[in-house]
Amino acid sequence: MREVSGEVDMAKKPSRSRSAQARAGGADRRPTDDGGHYVGARFNGPTDAFNHFAQDAKVNRGRYRAMEDQWARAKAEGKRGWFRIVPVYEGESQRPSLINAWFTINDREHSIQIPNESGKKSDAKQ
């Protein structure tokens, strides 16, 4: 995956692919990883393998989820939102080391760099 972008849209009935999540990252997947989504199921993210990546479980359930929660709250408040996500890979790894995300909520721009490692701080600009 080089990048993904789109308008924030909430799914009426989110759908997941447990097998794609389990295979995310291939041989580069770590025991502490989840099968993360670039675009989560709650946002109508595709169930295809290309939408999944090996993501540190604490990051997936922490900072990445917090970003998605911000999108969901904005959408619930009737605001429009757009996003662009660009993963950064080192060498031939199938596991990104960093996730760059830019998003706009009602014309207010945000950006964040989320390291795919527990304990490393995100760099947010708002």
CSV table of N, CA and C in Angstrom, one decimal:
chain,number,residue,atom,x,y,z
A,1,MET,N,0.9,-1.2,0.0
A,1,MET,CA,0.0,0.0,0.0
A,1,MET,C,0.9,1.2,0.0
A,2,ARG,N,0.7,2.1,-0.9
A,2,ARG,CA,1.4,3.3,-1.0
A,2,ARG,C,0.7,4.5,-0.3
A,3,GLU,N,-0.6,4.6,-0.5
A,3,GLU,CA,-1.4,5.5,0.2
A,3,GLU,C,-2.9,5.2,0.0
A,4,VAL,N,-3.7,5.7,0.9
A,4,VAL,CA,-5.1,5.6,0.8
A,4,VAL,C,-5.7,6.9,1.2
A,5,SER,N,-6.8,7.3,0.5
A,5,SER,CA,-7.4,8.6,0.9
A,5,SER,C,-8.9,8.5,0.6
A,6,GLY,N,-9.7,9.4,1.2
A,6,GLY,CA,-11.1,9.4,0.9
A,6,GLY,C,-11.8,10.3,1.9
A,7,GLU,N,-13.1,10.3,1.8
A,7,GLU,CA,-14.0,11.0,2.7
A,7,GLU,C,-14.4,10.1,3.8
A,8,VAL,N,-14.4,10.6,5.0
A,8,VAL,CA,-14.8,9.8,6.2
A,8,VAL,C,-16.3,9.4,6.0
A,9,ASP,N,-16.6,8.2,6.0
A,9,ASP,CA,-17.9,7.6,5.9
A,9,ASP,C,-18.1,6.5,6.9
A,10,MET,N,-19.2,6.5,7.6
A,10,MET,CA,-19.5,5.5,8.6
A,10,MET,C,-20.3,4.3,8.0
A,11,ALA,N,-19.9,3.1,8.3
A,11,ALA,CA,-20.6,1.9,7.8
A,11,ALA,C,-21.8,1.6,8.6
A,12,LYS,N,-22.9,1.2,7.9
A,12,LYS,CA,-24.1,0.8,8.6
A,12,LYS,C,-23.9,-0.5,9.3
A,13,LYS,N,-23.1,-1.4,8.6
A,13,LYS,CA,-22.8,-2.7,9.1
A,13,LYS,C,-21.4,-3.1,8.8
A,14,PRO,N,-20.4,-2.7,9.7
A,14,PRO,CA,-19.0,-3.0,9.4
A,14,PRO,C,-18.7,-4.4,9.1
A,15,SER,N,-17.8,-4.7,8.2
A,15,SER,CA,-17.5,-6.0,7.8
A,15,SER,C,-15.9,-6.2,7.9
A,16,ARG,N,-15.5,-7.3,8.4
A,16,ARG,CA,-14.1,-7.6,8.6
A,16,ARG,C,-13.7,-8.9,7.9
A,17,SER,N,-12.4,-9.0,7.6
A,17,SER,CA,-11.8,-10.2,7.1
A,17,SER,C,-10.8,-10.7,8.1
A,18,ARG,N,-11.2,-11.6,9.0
A,18,ARG,CA,-10.3,-12.1,10.0
A,18,ARG,C,-9.0,-12.7,9.4
A,19,SER,N,-9.2,-13.4,8.3
A,19,SER,CA,-8.1,-14.0,7.6
A,19,SER,C,-7.1,-13.0,7.1
A,20,ALA,N,-7.6,-11.9,6.5
A,20,ALA,CA,-6.7,-10.9,6.0
A,20,ALA,C,-5.9,-10.2,7.2
A,21,GLN,N,-6.6,-10.0,8.3
A,21,GLN,CA,-6.0,-9.4,9.5
A,21,GLN,C,-4.9,-10.4,10.0
A,22,ALA,N,-5.2,-11.6,10.0
A,22,ALA,CA,-4.2,-12.6,10.6
A,22,ALA,C,-3.0,-12.7,9.7
A,23,ARG,N,-3.1,-12.5,8.4
A,23,ARG,CA,-2.0,-12.6,7.5
A,23,ARG,C,-1.2,-11.3,7.3
A,24,ALA,N,-1.7,-10.2,7.8
A,24,ALA,CA,-1.1,-8.9,7.6
A,24,ALA,C,0.3,-8.9,8.0
A,25,GLY,N,1.2,-8.4,7.2
A,25,GLY,CA,2.6,-8.3,7.5
A,25,GLY,C,3.5,-9.5,7.1
A,26,GLY,N,2.8,-10.6,6.8
A,26,GLY,CA,3.6,-11.8,6.4
A,26,GLY,C,4.7,-12.1,7.4
A,27,ALA,N,5.8,-12.5,6.9
A,27,ALA,CA,7.0,-12.9,7.7
A,27,ALA,C,7.5,-11.8,8.6
A,28,ASP,N,7.2,-10.5,8.3
A,28,ASP,CA,7.6,-9.4,9.1
A,28,ASP,C,6.7,-9.1,10.3
A,29,ARG,N,5.6,-9.8,10.4
A,29,ARG,CA,4.7,-9.6,11.5
A,29,ARG,C,5.3,-10.0,12.8
A,30,ARG,N,5.1,-9.2,13.8
A,30,ARG,CA,5.7,-9.5,15.2
A,30,ARG,C,4.6,-10.1,16.1
A,31,PRO,N,5.0,-10.9,17.1
A,31,PRO,CA,4.1,-11.5,18.0
A,31,PRO,C,3.2,-10.5,18.7
A,32,THR,N,3.7,-9.2,18.8
A,32,THR,CA,2.9,-8.2,19.5
A,32,THR,C,2.0,-7.4,18.6
A,33,ASP,N,1.9,-7.8,17.3
A,33,ASP,CA,1.1,-7.1,16.3
A,33,ASP,C,-0.3,-7.5,16.2
A,34,ASP,N,-1.2,-6.6,15.8
A,34,ASP,CA,-2.5,-6.9,15.4
A,34,ASP,C,-2.5,-6.8,13.9
A,35,GLY,N,-3.6,-7.3,13.3
A,35,GLY,CA,-3.8,-7.0,11.9
A,35,GLY,C,-4.6,-5.7,11.8
A,36,GLY,N,-3.9,-4.6,11.6
A,36,GLY,CA,-4.6,-3.3,11.6
A,36,GLY,C,-5.1,-3.0,10.2
A,37,HIS,N,-6.0,-2.0,10.2
A,37,HIS,CA,-6.6,-1.5,8.9
A,37,HIS,C,-6.1,-0.1,8.7
A,38,TYR,N,-5.8,0.2,7.4
A,38,TYR,CA,-5.5,1.6,7.0
A,38,TYR,C,-6.8,2.3,7.2
A,39,VAL,N,-7.9,1.8,6.6
A,39,VAL,CA,-9.3,2.4,6.8
A,39,VAL,C,-10.1,1.3,7.5
A,40,GLY,N,-10.5,1.6,8.7
A,40,GLY,CA,-11.2,0.7,9.6
A,40,GLY,C,-12.5,0.3,9.0
A,41,ALA,N,-13.0,-0.9,9.5
A,41,ALA,CA,-14.3,-1.4,9.1
A,41,ALA,C,-15.4,-0.5,9.3
A,42,ARG,N,-15.3,0.3,10.4
A,42,ARG,CA,-16.4,1.2,10.8
A,42,ARG,C,-16.5,2.4,9.8
A,43,PHE,N,-15.5,2.6,8.9
A,43,PHE,CA,-15.5,3.6,7.9
A,43,PHE,C,-15.6,3.0,6.5
A,44,ASN,N,-16.2,1.8,6.4
A,44,ASN,CA,-16.4,1.2,5.1
A,44,ASN,C,-15.1,0.8,4.5
A,45,GLY,N,-14.1,0.6,5.3
A,45,GLY,CA,-12.8,0.1,4.8
A,45,GLY,C,-12.9,-1.2,4.1
A,46,PRO,N,-12.2,-1.5,3.0
A,46,PRO,CA,-12.3,-2.7,2.3
A,46,PRO,C,-11.8,-3.9,3.1
A,47,THR,N,-12.3,-5.1,2.9
A,47,THR,CA,-11.9,-6.3,3.6
A,47,THR,C,-10.7,-6.9,2.9
A,48,ASP,N,-10.3,-6.4,1.7
A,48,ASP,CA,-9.2,-6.9,1.0
A,48,ASP,C,-7.8,-6.8,1.7
A,49,ALA,N,-6.9,-7.7,1.4
A,49,ALA,CA,-5.6,-7.8,2.1
A,49,ALA,C,-4.9,-6.4,2.0
A,50,PHE,N,-5.0,-5.7,0.9
A,50,PHE,CA,-4.3,-4.4,0.7
A,50,PHE,C,-4.6,-3.4,1.8
A,51,ASN,N,-5.8,-3.5,2.4
A,51,ASN,CA,-6.2,-2.6,3.5
A,51,ASN,C,-5.7,-3.0,4.9
A,52,HIS,N,-4.9,-4.0,5.0
A,52,HIS,CA,-4.5,-4.5,6.3
A,52,HIS,C,-2.9,-4.4,6.4
A,53,PHE,N,-2.5,-4.2,7.6
A,53,PHE,CA,-1.0,-4.2,7.8
A,53,PHE,C,-0.7,-4.6,9.2
A,54,ALA,N,0.5,-5.1,9.4
A,54,ALA,CA,0.9,-5.5,10.7
A,54,ALA,C,1.1,-4.3,11.6
A,55,GLN,N,0.4,-4.2,12.6
A,55,GLN,CA,0.4,-2.9,13.4
A,55,GLN,C,0.6,-3.3,14.9
A,56,ASP,N,1.5,-2.6,15.5
A,56,ASP,CA,1.7,-2.9,16.9
A,56,ASP,C,0.4,-2.8,17.7
A,57,ALA,N,0.1,-3.8,18.5
A,57,ALA,CA,-1.3,-3.9,19.1
A,57,ALA,C,-1.5,-2.6,20.0
A,58,LYS,N,-0.5,-2.2,20.7
A,58,LYS,CA,-0.8,-1.0,21.6
A,58,LYS,C,-1.0,0.3,20.7
A,59,VAL,N,-0.4,0.4,19.6
A,59,VAL,CA,-0.6,1.5,18.7
A,59,VAL,C,-2.0,1.4,18.1
A,60,ASN,N,-2.3,0.2,17.6
A,60,ASN,CA,-3.6,0.0,17.0
A,60,ASN,C,-4.8,0.3,18.0
A,61,ARG,N,-4.6,-0.1,19.2
A,61,ARG,CA,-5.7,0.1,20.2
A,61,ARG,C,-5.5,1.4,21.0
A,62,GLY,N,-4.5,2.2,20.6
A,62,GLY,CA,-4.2,3.4,21.3
A,62,GLY,C,-4.3,4.6,20.4
A,63,ARG,N,-3.1,5.1,19.9
A,63,ARG,CA,-3.1,6.4,19.1
A,63,ARG,C,-3.8,6.3,17.8
A,64,TYR,N,-3.7,5.1,17.1
A,64,TYR,CA,-4.4,5.0,15.8
A,64,TYR,C,-5.9,5.0,16.1
A,65,ARG,N,-6.4,4.3,17.1
A,65,ARG,CA,-7.8,4.3,17.4
A,65,ARG,C,-8.3,5.7,17.9
A,66,ALA,N,-7.5,6.4,18.6
A,66,ALA,CA,-7.8,7.8,19.0
A,66,ALA,C,-8.1,8.7,17.8
A,67,MET,N,-7.2,8.5,16.8
A,67,MET,CA,-7.4,9.3,15.6
A,67,MET,C,-8.7,8.9,14.9
A,68,GLU,N,-9.0,7.6,14.8
A,68,GLU,CA,-10.2,7.2,14.2
A,68,GLU,C,-11.4,7.6,15.0
A,69,ASP,N,-11.3,7.6,16.3
A,69,ASP,CA,-12.4,8.1,17.2
A,69,ASP,C,-12.7,9.5,16.9
A,70,GLN,N,-11.7,10.3,16.7
A,70,GLN,CA,-11.9,11.7,16.4
A,70,GLN,C,-12.7,11.9,15.1
A,71,TRP,N,-12.3,11.1,14.1
A,71,TRP,CA,-13.1,11.1,12.8
A,71,TRP,C,-14.6,10.7,13.1
A,72,ALA,N,-14.8,9.7,13.9
A,72,ALA,CA,-16.1,9.2,14.1
A,72,ALA,C,-17.0,10.2,14.9
A,73,ARG,N,-16.4,10.8,15.9
A,73,ARG,CA,-17.1,11.9,16.6
A,73,ARG,C,-17.5,13.0,15.7
A,74,ALA,N,-16.6,13.4,14.8
A,74,ALA,CA,-16.9,14.5,13.9
A,74,ALA,C,-18.0,14.1,13.0
A,75,LYS,N,-18.0,12.9,12.5
A,75,LYS,CA,-19.0,12.5,11.6
A,75,LYS,C,-20.4,12.4,12.3
A,76,ALA,N,-20.4,12.0,13.6
A,76,ALA,CA,-21.6,11.9,14.4
A,76,ALA,C,-22.2,13.3,14.6
A,77,GLU,N,-21.3,14.3,14.6
A,77,GLU,CA,-21.7,15.7,14.8
A,77,GLU,C,-22.2,16.3,13.5
A,78,GLY,N,-22.1,15.6,12.4
A,78,GLY,CA,-22.6,16.1,11.1
A,78,GLY,C,-21.5,16.8,10.4
A,79,LYS,N,-20.2,16.7,10.8
A,79,LYS,CA,-19.1,17.4,10.1
A,79,LYS,C,-18.6,16.5,9.0
A,80,ARG,N,-18.0,17.1,8.0
A,80,ARG,CA,-17.4,16.4,6.9
A,80,ARG,C,-15.9,16.2,7.2
A,81,GLY,N,-15.4,15.1,6.8
A,81,GLY,CA,-14.0,14.8,7.0
A,81,GLY,C,-13.4,14.1,5.8
A,82,TRP,N,-12.1,14.4,5.6
A,82,TRP,CA,-11.3,13.7,4.6
A,82,TRP,C,-10.0,13.2,5.2
A,83,PHE,N,-9.5,12.2,4.7
A,83,PHE,CA,-8.2,11.6,5.2
A,83,PHE,C,-7.3,11.2,4.1
A,84,ARG,N,-6.0,11.1,4.4
A,84,ARG,CA,-5.0,10.6,3.5
A,84,ARG,C,-4.0,9.9,4.5
A,85,ILE,N,-3.7,8.6,4.2
A,85,ILE,CA,-2.8,7.8,5.0
A,85,ILE,C,-1.7,7.3,4.1
A,86,VAL,N,-0.5,7.5,4.6
A,86,VAL,CA,0.7,7.1,3.8
A,86,VAL,C,1.6,6.3,4.7
A,87,PRO,N,1.8,5.0,4.5
A,87,PRO,CA,2.7,4.2,5.4
A,87,PRO,C,4.1,4.4,4.9
A,88,VAL,N,5.1,4.2,5.8
A,88,VAL,CA,6.5,4.3,5.5
A,88,VAL,C,7.1,2.9,5.8
A,89,TYR,N,7.7,2.3,4.8
A,89,TYR,CA,8.3,1.0,4.9
A,89,TYR,C,9.9,1.1,4.9
A,90,GLU,N,10.5,0.3,5.7
A,90,GLU,CA,12.0,0.3,5.6
A,90,GLU,C,12.5,-0.9,4.8
A,91,GLY,N,13.3,-0.7,3.9
A,91,GLY,CA,13.8,-1.8,3.1
A,91,GLY,C,12.7,-2.6,2.4
A,92,GLU,N,12.8,-3.9,2.5
A,92,GLU,CA,11.8,-4.8,1.9
A,92,GLU,C,10.7,-5.3,2.9
A,93,SER,N,10.7,-4.7,4.0
A,93,SER,CA,9.7,-5.1,5.0
A,93,SER,C,8.3,-4.9,4.6
A,94,GLN,N,7.4,-5.8,5.0
A,94,GLN,CA,6.0,-5.7,4.7
A,94,GLN,C,5.2,-5.1,5.8
A,95,ARG,N,6.0,-4.7,6.9
A,95,ARG,CA,5.5,-4.1,8.1
A,95,ARG,C,5.9,-2.6,8.1
A,96,PRO,N,5.0,-1.6,8.0
A,96,PRO,CA,5.4,-0.2,8.0
A,96,PRO,C,6.0,0.1,9.4
A,97,SER,N,7.0,1.0,9.3
A,97,SER,CA,7.6,1.5,10.5
A,97,SER,C,6.9,2.8,11.0
A,98,LEU,N,6.2,3.4,10.2
A,98,LEU,CA,5.6,4.7,10.5
A,98,LEU,C,4.3,4.9,9.6
A,99,ILE,N,3.3,5.5,10.2
A,99,ILE,CA,2.1,5.9,9.5
A,99,ILE,C,2.0,7.4,9.5
A,100,ASN,N,2.0,8.0,8.3
A,100,ASN,CA,1.7,9.4,8.2
A,100,ASN,C,0.2,9.6,7.9
A,101,ALA,N,-0.4,10.4,8.6
A,101,ALA,CA,-1.9,10.7,8.3
A,101,ALA,C,-2.2,12.2,8.3
A,102,TRP,N,-2.9,12.6,7.3
A,102,TRP,CA,-3.4,13.9,7.2
A,102,TRP,C,-4.9,13.8,7.1
A,103,PHE,N,-5.6,14.7,7.9
A,103,PHE,CA,-7.1,14.7,7.8
A,103,PHE,C,-7.6,16.1,8.0
A,104,THR,N,-8.8,16.3,7.5
A,104,THR,CA,-9.5,17.6,7.6
A,104,THR,C,-10.9,17.3,8.1
A,105,ILE,N,-11.2,18.1,9.1
A,105,ILE,CA,-12.6,18.1,9.7
A,105,ILE,C,-13.1,19.5,9.6
A,106,ASN,N,-14.2,19.6,8.8
A,106,ASN,CA,-14.8,21.0,8.6
A,106,ASN,C,-13.7,22.0,8.3
A,107,ASP,N,-12.8,21.7,7.3
A,107,ASP,CA,-11.8,22.6,6.8
A,107,ASP,C,-10.7,22.9,7.8
A,108,ARG,N,-10.6,22.2,8.9
A,108,ARG,CA,-9.5,22.3,9.8
A,108,ARG,C,-8.6,21.1,9.6
A,109,GLU,N,-7.3,21.5,9.2
A,109,GLU,CA,-6.4,20.5,8.8
A,109,GLU,C,-5.6,19.9,10.1
A,110,HIS,N,-5.3,18.6,10.0
A,110,HIS,CA,-4.6,18.0,11.1
A,110,HIS,C,-3.5,17.1,10.4
A,111,SER,N,-2.4,16.8,11.0
A,111,SER,CA,-1.5,15.8,10.5
A,111,SER,C,-0.9,15.1,11.7
A,112,ILE,N,-0.5,13.9,11.5
A,112,ILE,CA,0.1,13.1,12.6
A,112,ILE,C,1.0,12.0,12.0
A,113,GLN,N,2.1,11.8,12.7
A,113,GLN,CA,3.0,10.7,12.3
A,113,GLN,C,2.9,9.7,13.5
A,114,ILE,N,2.5,8.5,13.2
A,114,ILE,CA,2.3,7.5,14.2
A,114,ILE,C,3.4,6.4,14.0
A,115,PRO,N,4.4,6.3,14.9
A,115,PRO,CA,5.4,5.2,14.8
A,115,PRO,C,4.7,3.9,15.1
A,116,ASN,N,5.0,2.9,14.4
A,116,ASN,CA,4.4,1.5,14.5
A,116,ASN,C,5.2,0.7,15.6
A,117,GLU,N,5.4,1.4,16.7
A,117,GLU,CA,6.2,0.8,17.8
A,117,GLU,C,5.6,1.3,19.1
A,118,SER,N,5.4,0.4,20.1
A,118,SER,CA,4.9,0.8,21.4
A,118,SER,C,6.0,1.7,22.1
A,119,GLY,N,5.5,2.7,22.8
A,119,GLY,CA,6.4,3.5,23.5
A,119,GLY,C,7.0,4.7,22.8
A,120,LYS,N,6.9,4.7,21.5
A,120,LYS,CA,7.4,5.9,20.7
A,120,LYS,C,6.3,6.9,20.6
A,121,LYS,N,6.6,8.2,20.7
A,121,LYS,CA,5.6,9.2,20.7
A,121,LYS,C,5.2,9.6,19.3
A,122,SER,N,3.9,9.9,19.1
A,122,SER,CA,3.4,10.4,17.9
A,122,SER,C,3.7,11.9,17.7
A,123,ASP,N,3.8,12.3,16.5
A,123,ASP,CA,4.1,13.7,16.3
A,123,ASP,C,2.8,14.3,15.6
A,124,ALA,N,2.0,15.0,16.4
A,124,ALA,CA,0.8,15.6,15.8
A,124,ALA,C,1.0,17.1,15.6
A,125,LYS,N,0.4,17.5,14.5
A,125,LYS,CA,0.3,19.0,14.1
A,125,LYS,C,-1.1,19.3,13.8
A,126,GLN,N,-1.6,20.4,14.5
A,126,GLN,CA,-3.0,20.8,14.3
A,126,GLN,C,-3.1,22.2,14.1
